[in-house]
Amino acid sequence: MERIGFELVVDALGFAALKHRDQRRKDREASPYINHPIALMRVLSLEAGIVDPLVMAGALLHDTVEDTETTPEELEARFGSELRALVMEVTDDRSLPKAERKRQQVLRAGGASEGARLVKLADKICNLRDMAESPPHSWDLERRRAYFDWAAEVIGQLRGTHAVLEALFDQAYARKPREDQD
Ligand code: ZN
């Protein structure tokens, strides 16, 4: 039976924790990767008041195909076709060079489904917050500044999706490191 409510979210959390179990984030503390999908869920639910279990589960699973050996078929078998489609909408094609992947995100953002746009907004909010508070130590100022601008370009394509999330994004963007900082 396909799970559609709270159970779906709990199952997605367990699945994501298992899939990301050997991964760490690039921050100074090398925090466990699963903190990132959980942070998206916190932004969506606690800060933006979104309660749709499909969006919550999508947030938890959003990096499983891109960053672990999880396949789209595996997602569909466990969570259904709708969730598979949502995750694939926010998954970069890793066969493309990095610059092209970034360009594709800008091109694809506006045409994505509502659920995918919400997950995308939360992802960029969390990434900018992390970049401001605990940036990867190998990233210089120029690279961090460019990351903020690219994120703003992606989000610029999906304005009108959710006013609260967009305001949270703008707050996160306002912490872009200044040129004379560092
Ligand atoms: Zn992410």
mmCIF file with all atom_site columns, C-alpha atoms and ligand atoms in Angstrom:
data_model
loop_
_atom_site.group_PDB
_atom_site.id
_atom_site.type_symbol
_atom_site.label_atom_id
_atom_site.label_alt_id
_atom_site.label_comp_id
_atom_site.label_asym_id
_atom_site.label_entity_id
_atom_site.label_seq_id
_atom_site.pdbx_PDB_ins_code
_atom_site.Cartn_x
_atom_site.Cartn_y
_atom_site.Cartn_z
_atom_site.occupancy
_atom_site.B_iso_or_equiv
_atom_site.pdbx_formal_charge
_atom_site.auth_seq_id
_atom_site.auth_comp_id
_atom_site.auth_asym_id
_atom_site.auth_atom_id
_atom_site.pdbx_PDB_model_num
ATOM   1   C  CA . MET A 1 1   ? 0.000  0.000  0.000   1.00 0.00 ? 1   MET A CA 1
ATOM   2   C  CA . GLU A 1 2   ? 1.305  3.437  -0.858  1.00 0.00 ? 2   GLU A CA 1
ATOM   3   C  CA . ARG A 1 3   ? 1.902  5.581  2.186   1.00 0.00 ? 3   ARG A CA 1
ATOM   4   C  CA . ILE A 1 4   ? 0.491  9.083  1.883   1.00 0.00 ? 4   ILE A CA 1
ATOM   5   C  CA . GLY A 1 5   ? 0.658  10.835 5.240   1.00 0.00 ? 5   GLY A CA 1
ATOM   6   C  CA . PHE A 1 6   ? 2.796  10.988 8.323   1.00 0.00 ? 6   PHE A CA 1
ATOM   7   C  CA . GLU A 1 7   ? 4.039  7.442  7.716   1.00 0.00 ? 7   GLU A CA 1
ATOM   8   C  CA . LEU A 1 8   ? 5.392  8.521  4.352   1.00 0.00 ? 8   LEU A CA 1
ATOM   9   C  CA . VAL A 1 9   ? 7.482  11.231 6.006   1.00 0.00 ? 9   VAL A CA 1
ATOM   10  C  CA . VAL A 1 10  ? 8.793  8.864  8.685   1.00 0.00 ? 10  VAL A CA 1
ATOM   11  C  CA . ASP A 1 11  ? 9.690  6.252  6.087   1.00 0.00 ? 11  ASP A CA 1
ATOM   12  C  CA . ALA A 1 12  ? 11.430 8.857  3.915   1.00 0.00 ? 12  ALA A CA 1
ATOM   13  C  CA . LEU A 1 13  ? 13.452 10.053 6.907   1.00 0.00 ? 13  LEU A CA 1
ATOM   14  C  CA . GLY A 1 14  ? 14.652 6.519  7.651   1.00 0.00 ? 14  GLY A CA 1
ATOM   15  C  CA . PHE A 1 15  ? 15.445 5.891  3.987   1.00 0.00 ? 15  PHE A CA 1
ATOM   16  C  CA . ALA A 1 16  ? 17.403 9.146  3.597   1.00 0.00 ? 16  ALA A CA 1
ATOM   17  C  CA . ALA A 1 17  ? 19.328 8.579  6.845   1.00 0.00 ? 17  ALA A CA 1
ATOM   18  C  CA . LEU A 1 18  ? 20.393 5.149  5.634   1.00 0.00 ? 18  LEU A CA 1
ATOM   19  C  CA . LYS A 1 19  ? 21.357 6.337  2.143   1.00 0.00 ? 19  LYS A CA 1
ATOM   20  C  CA . HIS A 1 20  ? 23.392 9.314  3.385   1.00 0.00 ? 20  HIS A CA 1
ATOM   21  C  CA . ARG A 1 21  ? 24.899 7.430  6.338   1.00 0.00 ? 21  ARG A CA 1
ATOM   22  C  CA . ASP A 1 22  ? 28.512 7.610  5.122   1.00 0.00 ? 22  ASP A CA 1
ATOM   23  C  CA . GLN A 1 23  ? 28.375 11.231 3.932   1.00 0.00 ? 23  GLN A CA 1
ATOM   24  C  CA . ARG A 1 24  ? 29.462 14.387 5.682   1.00 0.00 ? 24  ARG A CA 1
ATOM   25  C  CA . ARG A 1 25  ? 28.854 18.021 4.812   1.00 0.00 ? 25  ARG A CA 1
ATOM   26  C  CA . LYS A 1 26  ? 31.693 20.278 3.717   1.00 0.00 ? 26  LYS A CA 1
ATOM   27  C  CA . ASP A 1 27  ? 31.407 22.628 6.714   1.00 0.00 ? 27  ASP A CA 1
ATOM   28  C  CA . ARG A 1 28  ? 34.130 22.939 9.321   1.00 0.00 ? 28  ARG A CA 1
ATOM   29  C  CA . GLU A 1 29  ? 32.445 20.451 11.675  1.00 0.00 ? 29  GLU A CA 1
ATOM   30  C  CA . ALA A 1 30  ? 31.929 17.952 8.833   1.00 0.00 ? 30  ALA A CA 1
ATOM   31  C  CA . SER A 1 31  ? 28.396 17.509 10.153  1.00 0.00 ? 31  SER A CA 1
ATOM   32  C  CA . PRO A 1 32  ? 26.353 14.434 9.159   1.00 0.00 ? 32  PRO A CA 1
ATOM   33  C  CA . TYR A 1 33  ? 24.787 14.863 5.708   1.00 0.00 ? 33  TYR A CA 1
ATOM   34  C  CA . ILE A 1 34  ? 21.276 13.994 6.918   1.00 0.00 ? 34  ILE A CA 1
ATOM   35  C  CA . ASN A 1 35  ? 21.209 17.312 8.827   1.00 0.00 ? 35  ASN A CA 1
ATOM   36  C  CA . HIS A 1 36  ? 20.777 19.011 5.439   1.00 0.00 ? 36  HIS A CA 1
ATOM   37  C  CA . PRO A 1 37  ? 17.520 17.294 4.326   1.00 0.00 ? 37  PRO A CA 1
ATOM   38  C  CA . ILE A 1 38  ? 16.211 17.696 7.876   1.00 0.00 ? 38  ILE A CA 1
ATOM   39  C  CA . ALA A 1 39  ? 17.027 21.431 7.704   1.00 0.00 ? 39  ALA A CA 1
ATOM   40  C  CA . LEU A 1 40  ? 14.926 21.712 4.512   1.00 0.00 ? 40  LEU A CA 1
ATOM   41  C  CA . MET A 1 41  ? 12.015 20.045 6.272   1.00 0.00 ? 41  MET A CA 1
ATOM   42  C  CA . ARG A 1 42  ? 12.337 22.464 9.194   1.00 0.00 ? 42  ARG A CA 1
ATOM   43  C  CA . VAL A 1 43  ? 12.275 25.479 6.865   1.00 0.00 ? 43  VAL A CA 1
ATOM   44  C  CA . LEU A 1 44  ? 9.244  24.174 4.968   1.00 0.00 ? 44  LEU A CA 1
ATOM   45  C  CA . SER A 1 45  ? 7.203  23.152 8.009   1.00 0.00 ? 45  SER A CA 1
ATOM   46  C  CA . LEU A 1 46  ? 8.302  25.291 10.975  1.00 0.00 ? 46  LEU A CA 1
ATOM   47  C  CA . GLU A 1 47  ? 9.178  28.483 9.096   1.00 0.00 ? 47  GLU A CA 1
ATOM   48  C  CA . ALA A 1 48  ? 6.807  28.408 6.111   1.00 0.00 ? 48  ALA A CA 1
ATOM   49  C  CA . GLY A 1 49  ? 3.877  26.424 7.564   1.00 0.00 ? 49  GLY A CA 1
ATOM   50  C  CA . ILE A 1 50  ? 3.789  23.856 4.773   1.00 0.00 ? 50  ILE A CA 1
ATOM   51  C  CA . VAL A 1 51  ? 2.192  20.574 5.872   1.00 0.00 ? 51  VAL A CA 1
ATOM   52  C  CA . ASP A 1 52  ? 1.975  18.542 2.656   1.00 0.00 ? 52  ASP A CA 1
ATOM   53  C  CA . PRO A 1 53  ? 3.607  15.152 3.435   1.00 0.00 ? 53  PRO A CA 1
ATOM   54  C  CA . LEU A 1 54  ? 4.640  14.763 -0.206  1.00 0.00 ? 54  LEU A CA 1
ATOM   55  C  CA . VAL A 1 55  ? 6.652  17.983 -0.036  1.00 0.00 ? 55  VAL A CA 1
ATOM   56  C  CA . MET A 1 56  ? 8.182  16.942 3.323   1.00 0.00 ? 56  MET A CA 1
ATOM   57  C  CA . ALA A 1 57  ? 9.173  13.549 1.945   1.00 0.00 ? 57  ALA A CA 1
ATOM   58  C  CA . GLY A 1 58  ? 10.490 15.212 -1.213  1.00 0.00 ? 58  GLY A CA 1
ATOM   59  C  CA . ALA A 1 59  ? 12.692 17.461 0.942   1.00 0.00 ? 59  ALA A CA 1
ATOM   60  C  CA . LEU A 1 60  ? 14.042 14.462 2.834   1.00 0.00 ? 60  LEU A CA 1
ATOM   61  C  CA . LEU A 1 61  ? 14.777 12.511 -0.345  1.00 0.00 ? 61  LEU A CA 1
ATOM   62  C  CA . HIS A 1 62  ? 15.876 15.386 -2.598  1.00 0.00 ? 62  HIS A CA 1
ATOM   63  C  CA . ASP A 1 63  ? 19.585 14.502 -2.681  1.00 0.00 ? 63  ASP A CA 1
ATOM   64  C  CA . THR A 1 64  ? 19.340 10.692 -2.597  1.00 0.00 ? 64  THR A CA 1
ATOM   65  C  CA . VAL A 1 65  ? 19.568 10.125 -6.362  1.00 0.00 ? 65  VAL A CA 1
ATOM   66  C  CA . GLU A 1 66  ? 22.077 12.919 -6.983  1.00 0.00 ? 66  GLU A CA 1
ATOM   67  C  CA . ASP A 1 67  ? 24.443 12.089 -4.128  1.00 0.00 ? 67  ASP A CA 1
ATOM   68  C  CA . THR A 1 68  ? 23.976 8.384  -3.308  1.00 0.00 ? 68  THR A CA 1
ATOM   69  C  CA . GLU A 1 69  ? 23.547 5.192  -5.338  1.00 0.00 ? 69  GLU A CA 1
ATOM   70  C  CA . THR A 1 70  ? 19.736 5.410  -5.037  1.00 0.00 ? 70  THR A CA 1
ATOM   71  C  CA . THR A 1 71  ? 17.916 4.873  -8.357  1.00 0.00 ? 71  THR A CA 1
ATOM   72  C  CA . PRO A 1 72  ? 14.663 6.508  -9.514  1.00 0.00 ? 72  PRO A CA 1
ATOM   73  C  CA . GLU A 1 73  ? 13.149 3.014  -9.796  1.00 0.00 ? 73  GLU A CA 1
ATOM   74  C  CA . GLU A 1 74  ? 13.984 2.323  -6.176  1.00 0.00 ? 74  GLU A CA 1
ATOM   75  C  CA . LEU A 1 75  ? 12.229 5.538  -5.107  1.00 0.00 ? 75  LEU A CA 1
ATOM   76  C  CA . GLU A 1 76  ? 9.143  4.664  -7.133  1.00 0.00 ? 76  GLU A CA 1
ATOM   77  C  CA . ALA A 1 77  ? 8.922  1.128  -5.738  1.00 0.00 ? 77  ALA A CA 1
ATOM   78  C  CA . ARG A 1 78  ? 9.065  2.399  -2.175  1.00 0.00 ? 78  ARG A CA 1
ATOM   79  C  CA . PHE A 1 79  ? 7.367  5.811  -2.320  1.00 0.00 ? 79  PHE A CA 1
ATOM   80  C  CA . GLY A 1 80  ? 5.323  5.904  -5.520  1.00 0.00 ? 80  GLY A CA 1
ATOM   81  C  CA . SER A 1 81  ? 5.595  7.610  -8.889  1.00 0.00 ? 81  SER A CA 1
ATOM   82  C  CA . GLU A 1 82  ? 4.653  11.098 -7.692  1.00 0.00 ? 82  GLU A CA 1
ATOM   83  C  CA . LEU A 1 83  ? 7.531  11.267 -5.233  1.00 0.00 ? 83  LEU A CA 1
ATOM   84  C  CA . ARG A 1 84  ? 9.926  9.780  -7.758  1.00 0.00 ? 84  ARG A CA 1
ATOM   85  C  CA . ALA A 1 85  ? 8.949  12.521 -10.220 1.00 0.00 ? 85  ALA A CA 1
ATOM   86  C  CA . LEU A 1 86  ? 9.382  15.254 -7.601  1.00 0.00 ? 86  LEU A CA 1
ATOM   87  C  CA . VAL A 1 87  ? 12.865 14.067 -6.620  1.00 0.00 ? 87  VAL A CA 1
ATOM   88  C  CA . MET A 1 88  ? 13.939 13.757 -10.251 1.00 0.00 ? 88  MET A CA 1
ATOM   89  C  CA . GLU A 1 89  ? 12.824 17.330 -10.913 1.00 0.00 ? 89  GLU A CA 1
ATOM   90  C  CA . VAL A 1 90  ? 15.342 18.567 -8.330  1.00 0.00 ? 90  VAL A CA 1
ATOM   91  C  CA . THR A 1 91  ? 18.110 16.140 -9.342  1.00 0.00 ? 91  THR A CA 1
ATOM   92  C  CA . ASP A 1 92  ? 20.999 17.397 -11.469 1.00 0.00 ? 92  ASP A CA 1
ATOM   93  C  CA . ASP A 1 93  ? 22.218 15.269 -14.371 1.00 0.00 ? 93  ASP A CA 1
ATOM   94  C  CA . ARG A 1 94  ? 25.650 14.249 -13.121 1.00 0.00 ? 94  ARG A CA 1
ATOM   95  C  CA . SER A 1 95  ? 26.796 13.273 -16.607 1.00 0.00 ? 95  SER A CA 1
ATOM   96  C  CA . LEU A 1 96  ? 26.903 16.991 -17.490 1.00 0.00 ? 96  LEU A CA 1
ATOM   97  C  CA . PRO A 1 97  ? 29.882 19.239 -16.683 1.00 0.00 ? 97  PRO A CA 1
ATOM   98  C  CA . LYS A 1 98  ? 29.394 21.329 -13.553 1.00 0.00 ? 98  LYS A CA 1
ATOM   99  C  CA . ALA A 1 99  ? 28.852 24.665 -15.329 1.00 0.00 ? 99  ALA A CA 1
ATOM   100 C  CA . GLU A 1 100 ? 26.184 23.110 -17.548 1.00 0.00 ? 100 GLU A CA 1
ATOM   101 C  CA . ARG A 1 101 ? 24.446 21.530 -14.549 1.00 0.00 ? 101 ARG A CA 1
ATOM   102 C  CA . LYS A 1 102 ? 24.242 24.964 -12.940 1.00 0.00 ? 102 LYS A CA 1
ATOM   103 C  CA . ARG A 1 103 ? 22.857 26.478 -16.155 1.00 0.00 ? 103 ARG A CA 1
ATOM   104 C  CA . GLN A 1 104 ? 20.268 23.695 -16.387 1.00 0.00 ? 104 GLN A CA 1
ATOM   105 C  CA . GLN A 1 105 ? 19.017 24.501 -12.880 1.00 0.00 ? 105 GLN A CA 1
ATOM   106 C  CA . VAL A 1 106 ? 18.306 28.071 -13.971 1.00 0.00 ? 106 VAL A CA 1
ATOM   107 C  CA . LEU A 1 107 ? 16.580 26.885 -17.150 1.00 0.00 ? 107 LEU A CA 1
ATOM   108 C  CA . ARG A 1 108 ? 14.472 24.198 -15.447 1.00 0.00 ? 108 ARG A CA 1
ATOM   109 C  CA . ALA A 1 109 ? 13.420 26.004 -12.240 1.00 0.00 ? 109 ALA A CA 1
ATOM   110 C  CA . GLY A 1 110 ? 10.488 27.964 -13.660 1.00 0.00 ? 110 GLY A CA 1
ATOM   111 C  CA . GLY A 1 111 ? 8.834  24.988 -15.331 1.00 0.00 ? 111 GLY A CA 1
ATOM   112 C  CA . ALA A 1 112 ? 9.043  22.678 -12.317 1.00 0.00 ? 112 ALA A CA 1
ATOM   113 C  CA . SER A 1 113 ? 5.969  21.432 -10.430 1.00 0.00 ? 113 SER A CA 1
ATOM   114 C  CA . GLU A 1 114 ? 4.871  23.320 -7.327  1.00 0.00 ? 114 GLU A CA 1
ATOM   115 C  CA . GLY A 1 115 ? 6.244  20.671 -4.972  1.00 0.00 ? 115 GLY A CA 1
ATOM   116 C  CA . ALA A 1 116 ? 9.619  20.733 -6.699  1.00 0.00 ? 116 ALA A CA 1
ATOM   117 C  CA . ARG A 1 117 ? 9.711  24.540 -6.574  1.00 0.00 ? 117 ARG A CA 1
ATOM   118 C  CA . LEU A 1 118 ? 9.031  24.495 -2.811  1.00 0.00 ? 118 LEU A CA 1
ATOM   119 C  CA . VAL A 1 119 ? 11.820 21.972 -2.237  1.00 0.00 ? 119 VAL A CA 1
ATOM   120 C  CA . LYS A 1 120 ? 14.129 24.018 -4.474  1.00 0.00 ? 120 LYS A CA 1
ATOM   121 C  CA . LEU A 1 121 ? 13.399 27.187 -2.474  1.00 0.00 ? 121 LEU A CA 1
ATOM   122 C  CA . ALA A 1 122 ? 14.096 25.435 0.843   1.00 0.00 ? 122 ALA A CA 1
ATOM   123 C  CA . ASP A 1 123 ? 17.298 23.903 -0.562  1.00 0.00 ? 123 ASP A CA 1
ATOM   124 C  CA . LYS A 1 124 ? 18.666 27.263 -1.671  1.00 0.00 ? 124 LYS A CA 1
ATOM   125 C  CA . ILE A 1 125 ? 17.654 28.930 1.632   1.00 0.00 ? 125 ILE A CA 1
ATOM   126 C  CA . CYS A 1 126 ? 19.520 26.253 3.601   1.00 0.00 ? 126 CYS A CA 1
ATOM   127 C  CA . ASN A 1 127 ? 22.542 26.332 1.323   1.00 0.00 ? 127 ASN A CA 1
ATOM   128 C  CA . LEU A 1 128 ? 22.900 30.123 1.567   1.00 0.00 ? 128 LEU A CA 1
ATOM   129 C  CA . ARG A 1 129 ? 22.508 30.018 5.345   1.00 0.00 ? 129 ARG A CA 1
ATOM   130 C  CA . ASP A 1 130 ? 25.198 27.358 5.562   1.00 0.00 ? 130 ASP A CA 1
ATOM   131 C  CA . MET A 1 131 ? 27.397 29.316 3.165   1.00 0.00 ? 131 MET A CA 1
ATOM   132 C  CA . ALA A 1 132 ? 27.082 32.429 5.359   1.00 0.00 ? 132 ALA A CA 1
ATOM   133 C  CA . GLU A 1 133 ? 27.512 30.665 8.703   1.00 0.00 ? 133 GLU A CA 1
ATOM   134 C  CA . SER A 1 134 ? 29.833 27.777 8.027   1.00 0.00 ? 134 SER A CA 1
ATOM   135 C  CA . PRO A 1 135 ? 31.214 27.857 4.480   1.00 0.00 ? 135 PRO A CA 1
ATOM   136 C  CA . PRO A 1 136 ? 33.258 24.998 3.038   1.00 0.00 ? 136 PRO A CA 1
ATOM   137 C  CA . HIS A 1 137 ? 36.812 25.855 4.132   1.00 0.00 ? 137 HIS A CA 1
ATOM   138 C  CA . SER A 1 138 ? 38.223 25.383 0.630   1.00 0.00 ? 138 SER A CA 1
ATOM   139 C  CA . TRP A 1 139 ? 35.928 28.024 -0.921  1.00 0.00 ? 139 TRP A CA 1
ATOM   140 C  CA . ASP A 1 140 ? 37.427 31.491 -1.358  1.00 0.00 ? 140 ASP A CA 1
ATOM   141 C  CA . LEU A 1 141 ? 35.409 34.718 -1.144  1.00 0.00 ? 141 LEU A CA 1
ATOM   142 C  CA . GLU A 1 142 ? 34.866 35.006 -4.886  1.00 0.00 ? 142 GLU A CA 1
ATOM   143 C  CA . ARG A 1 143 ? 33.493 31.498 -5.159  1.00 0.00 ? 143 ARG A CA 1
ATOM   144 C  CA . ARG A 1 144 ? 31.115 32.039 -2.232  1.00 0.00 ? 144 ARG A CA 1
ATOM   145 C  CA . ARG A 1 145 ? 29.870 35.311 -3.714  1.00 0.00 ? 145 ARG A CA 1
ATOM   146 C  CA . ALA A 1 146 ? 29.302 33.642 -7.093  1.00 0.00 ? 146 ALA A CA 1
ATOM   147 C  CA . TYR A 1 147 ? 27.329 30.884 -5.365  1.00 0.00 ? 147 TYR A CA 1
ATOM   148 C  CA . PHE A 1 148 ? 24.950 33.464 -3.832  1.00 0.00 ? 148 PHE A CA 1
ATOM   149 C  CA . ASP A 1 149 ? 24.373 35.055 -7.220  1.00 0.00 ? 149 ASP A CA 1
ATOM   150 C  CA . TRP A 1 150 ? 23.766 31.763 -8.975  1.00 0.00 ? 150 TRP A CA 1
ATOM   151 C  CA . ALA A 1 151 ? 21.250 30.736 -6.266  1.00 0.00 ? 151 ALA A CA 1
ATOM   152 C  CA . ALA A 1 152 ? 19.458 34.080 -6.755  1.00 0.00 ? 152 ALA A CA 1
ATOM   153 C  CA . GLU A 1 153 ? 19.320 33.453 -10.486 1.00 0.00 ? 153 GLU A CA 1
ATOM   154 C  CA . VAL A 1 154 ? 17.671 30.049 -9.954  1.00 0.00 ? 154 VAL A CA 1
ATOM   155 C  CA . ILE A 1 155 ? 15.157 31.449 -7.461  1.00 0.00 ? 155 ILE A CA 1
ATOM   156 C  CA . GLY A 1 156 ? 14.463 34.407 -9.775  1.00 0.00 ? 156 GLY A CA 1
ATOM   157 C  CA . GLN A 1 157 ? 12.937 31.892 -12.195 1.00 0.00 ? 157 GLN A CA 1
ATOM   158 C  CA . LEU A 1 158 ? 10.309 30.681 -9.746  1.00 0.00 ? 158 LEU A CA 1
ATOM   159 C  CA . ARG A 1 159 ? 9.158  33.878 -8.025  1.00 0.00 ? 159 ARG A CA 1
ATOM   160 C  CA . GLY A 1 160 ? 5.449  33.826 -7.212  1.00 0.00 ? 160 GLY A CA 1
ATOM   161 C  CA . THR A 1 161 ? 5.597  30.295 -5.809  1.00 0.00 ? 161 THR A CA 1
ATOM   162 C  CA . HIS A 1 162 ? 5.474  30.983 -2.054  1.00 0.00 ? 162 HIS A CA 1
ATOM   163 C  CA . ALA A 1 163 ? 5.778  34.453 -0.505  1.00 0.00 ? 163 ALA A CA 1
ATOM   164 C  CA . VAL A 1 164 ? 7.119  33.314 2.890   1.00 0.00 ? 164 VAL A CA 1
ATOM   165 C  CA . LEU A 1 165 ? 9.814  31.091 1.395   1.00 0.00 ? 165 LEU A CA 1
ATOM   166 C  CA . GLU A 1 166 ? 10.820 33.813 -1.043  1.00 0.00 ? 166 GLU A CA 1
ATOM   167 C  CA . ALA A 1 167 ? 11.167 36.301 1.827   1.00 0.00 ? 167 ALA A CA 1
ATOM   168 C  CA . LEU A 1 168 ? 13.289 33.771 3.732   1.00 0.00 ? 168 LEU A CA 1
ATOM   169 C  CA . PHE A 1 169 ? 15.432 33.375 0.638   1.00 0.00 ? 169 PHE A CA 1
ATOM   170 C  CA . ASP A 1 170 ? 15.882 37.147 0.369   1.00 0.00 ? 170 ASP A CA 1
ATOM   171 C  CA . GLN A 1 171 ? 16.947 37.281 4.032   1.00 0.00 ? 171 GLN A CA 1
ATOM   172 C  CA . ALA A 1 172 ? 19.486 34.525 3.416   1.00 0.00 ? 172 ALA A CA 1
ATOM   173 C  CA . TYR A 1 173 ? 20.753 36.262 0.268   1.00 0.00 ? 173 TYR A CA 1
ATOM   174 C  CA . ALA A 1 174 ? 21.233 39.523 2.192   1.00 0.00 ? 174 ALA A CA 1
ATOM   175 C  CA . ARG A 1 175 ? 24.075 37.787 4.034   1.00 0.00 ? 175 ARG A CA 1
ATOM   176 C  CA . LYS A 1 176 ? 26.107 37.435 0.847   1.00 0.00 ? 176 LYS A CA 1
ATOM   177 C  CA . PRO A 1 177 ? 29.739 38.101 1.863   1.00 0.00 ? 177 PRO A CA 1
ATOM   178 C  CA . ARG A 1 178 ? 30.922 41.575 0.896   1.00 0.00 ? 178 ARG A CA 1
ATOM   179 C  CA . GLU A 1 179 ? 33.867 42.119 -1.375  1.00 0.00 ? 179 GLU A CA 1
ATOM   180 C  CA . ASP A 1 180 ? 35.937 43.698 1.400   1.00 0.00 ? 180 ASP A CA 1
ATOM   181 C  CA . GLN A 1 181 ? 35.170 40.881 3.841   1.00 0.00 ? 181 GLN A CA 1
ATOM   182 C  CA . ASP A 1 182 ? 37.349 37.848 4.624   1.00 0.00 ? 182 ASP A CA 1
HETATM 183 ZN ZN . ZN  B 2 .   ? 20.235 19.865 -1.090  1.00 0.00 ? 1   ZN  B ZN 1
#
